[in-house]
PDB file of C-alpha atoms in Angstrom:
ATOM      1  CA  MET A   1       0.000   0.000   0.000  1.00  0.00           C
ATOM      2  CA  ASP A   2       1.159   3.518  -0.756  1.00  0.00           C
ATOM      3  CA  ILE A   3       1.876   4.861   2.734  1.00  0.00           C
ATOM      4  CA  TYR A   4       2.669   8.330   1.396  1.00  0.00           C
ATOM      5  CA  ASN A   5      -0.785   8.771  -0.156  1.00  0.00           C
ATOM      6  CA  THR A   6      -2.817  10.167   2.748  1.00  0.00           C
ATOM      7  CA  LYS A   7      -6.019  10.564   0.722  1.00  0.00           C
ATOM      8  CA  ARG A   8      -9.057   8.784   2.182  1.00  0.00           C
ATOM      9  CA  ARG A   9      -9.773   5.720   0.087  1.00  0.00           C
ATOM     10  CA  LYS A  10     -10.814   2.078   0.162  1.00  0.00           C
ATOM     11  CA  ILE A  11      -8.163  -0.466   1.127  1.00  0.00           C
ATOM     12  CA  LYS A  12      -8.406  -4.245   1.508  1.00  0.00           C
ATOM     13  CA  CYS A  13      -7.268  -6.394   4.418  1.00  0.00           C
ATOM     14  CA  VAL A  14      -4.765  -9.048   3.300  1.00  0.00           C
ATOM     15  CA  ARG A  15      -3.742 -10.411   6.714  1.00  0.00           C
ATOM     16  CA  ASN A  16      -5.095 -10.373  10.246  1.00  0.00           C
ATOM     17  CA  ASP A  17      -2.406 -12.176  12.219  1.00  0.00           C
ATOM     18  CA  ASP A  18      -0.474 -10.647  15.106  1.00  0.00           C
ATOM     19  CA  ASP A  19       2.945 -11.515  13.613  1.00  0.00           C
ATOM     20  CA  VAL A  20       3.823  -7.914  12.788  1.00  0.00           C
ATOM     21  CA  TRP A  21       6.795  -5.776  13.831  1.00  0.00           C
ATOM     22  CA  GLY A  22       6.007  -2.288  15.091  1.00  0.00           C
ATOM     23  CA  GLY A  23       2.802  -0.849  16.428  1.00  0.00           C
ATOM     24  CA  GLY A  24      -0.761  -1.714  15.529  1.00  0.00           C
ATOM     25  CA  GLY A  25      -0.316  -5.466  15.079  1.00  0.00           C
ATOM     26  CA  GLU A  26      -2.083  -6.324  18.314  1.00  0.00           C
ATOM     27  CA  ASN A  27      -5.425  -5.205  16.812  1.00  0.00           C
ATOM     28  CA  HIS A  28      -5.343  -7.247  13.606  1.00  0.00           C
ATOM     29  CA  HIS A  29      -7.713  -9.875  15.052  1.00  0.00           C
ATOM     30  CA  LEU A  30     -10.490  -7.291  14.533  1.00  0.00           C
ATOM     31  CA  LEU A  31      -9.962  -7.366  10.751  1.00  0.00           C
ATOM     32  CA  GLU A  32     -11.510  -9.725   8.199  1.00  0.00           C
ATOM     33  CA  VAL A  33      -9.199 -10.863   5.390  1.00  0.00           C
ATOM     34  CA  GLY A  34     -10.580  -9.878   1.979  1.00  0.00           C
ATOM     35  CA  LYS A  35     -12.860  -7.181   3.383  1.00  0.00           C
ATOM     36  CA  GLU A  36     -12.634  -3.570   2.219  1.00  0.00           C
ATOM     37  CA  TYR A  37     -12.117  -0.792   4.761  1.00  0.00           C
ATOM     38  CA  THR A  38     -12.020   2.993   4.493  1.00  0.00           C
ATOM     39  CA  LEU A  39      -8.649   4.596   5.167  1.00  0.00           C
ATOM     40  CA  GLU A  40      -8.970   7.639   7.434  1.00  0.00           C
ATOM     41  CA  ASP A  41      -5.359   8.492   8.334  1.00  0.00           C
ATOM     42  CA  ILE A  42      -1.766   7.234   8.057  1.00  0.00           C
ATOM     43  CA  LEU A  43       1.148   7.915  10.414  1.00  0.00           C
ATOM     44  CA  VAL A  44       4.530   6.965   8.945  1.00  0.00           C
ATOM     45  CA  HIS A  45       7.221   6.113  11.508  1.00  0.00           C
ATOM     46  CA  SER A  46      10.819   5.037  10.906  1.00  0.00           C
ATOM     47  CA  TRP A  47      10.175   1.261  11.235  1.00  0.00           C
ATOM     48  CA  HIS A  48       6.412   0.890  10.852  1.00  0.00           C
ATOM     49  CA  THR A  49       3.341   2.738   9.633  1.00  0.00           C
ATOM     50  CA  ILE A  50       0.086   3.087  11.539  1.00  0.00           C
ATOM     51  CA  VAL A  51      -3.226   3.074   9.678  1.00  0.00           C
ATOM     52  CA  TYR A  52      -6.553   4.343  11.010  1.00  0.00           C
ATOM     53  CA  ILE A  53      -9.741   3.109   9.360  1.00  0.00           C
ATOM     54  CA  LYS A  54     -13.293   4.447   9.521  1.00  0.00           C
ATOM     55  CA  GLU A  55     -14.761   1.131  10.650  1.00  0.00           C
ATOM     56  CA  PHE A  56     -12.688   1.072  13.876  1.00  0.00           C
ATOM     57  CA  PRO A  57     -12.195   4.715  14.955  1.00  0.00           C
ATOM     58  CA  ASP A  58      -9.219   5.390  17.242  1.00  0.00           C
ATOM     59  CA  VAL A  59      -7.829   1.838  16.782  1.00  0.00           C
ATOM     60  CA  GLU A  60      -4.310   1.497  15.347  1.00  0.00           C
ATOM     61  CA  PHE A  61      -3.475  -1.047  12.646  1.00  0.00           C
ATOM     62  CA  ASN A  62      -0.150  -1.735  10.956  1.00  0.00           C
ATOM     63  CA  SER A  63      -0.107  -0.906   7.230  1.00  0.00           C
ATOM     64  CA  VAL A  64       1.179  -4.392   6.309  1.00  0.00           C
ATOM     65  CA  ALA A  65      -2.348  -5.705   6.913  1.00  0.00           C
ATOM     66  CA  PHE A  66      -3.676  -3.798   3.876  1.00  0.00           C
ATOM     67  CA  GLU A  67      -3.251  -3.391   0.138  1.00  0.00           C
ATOM     68  CA  GLU A  68      -4.519  -0.874  -2.372  1.00  0.00           C
ATOM     69  CA  ILE A  69      -7.743  -1.500  -4.258  1.00  0.00           C
ATOM     70  CA  ASP A  70      -7.394  -0.732  -7.965  1.00  0.00           C
TER      71      ASP A  70
END
């Protein structure tokens, strides 16, 4: 996923396991693989990137759980 594109858009969950380095991985059990979510915000850090989605306000997810939808 393009972590430098901060525009709100649809993204798709591609993994929901907790085997993720950095922040946000502990919440992946809330996600459904294959489901589309609405990107609200992205915070890029040096080793990981946090994603906020509309469906779970104020909950952090790691960007590796998502991919772009064409």
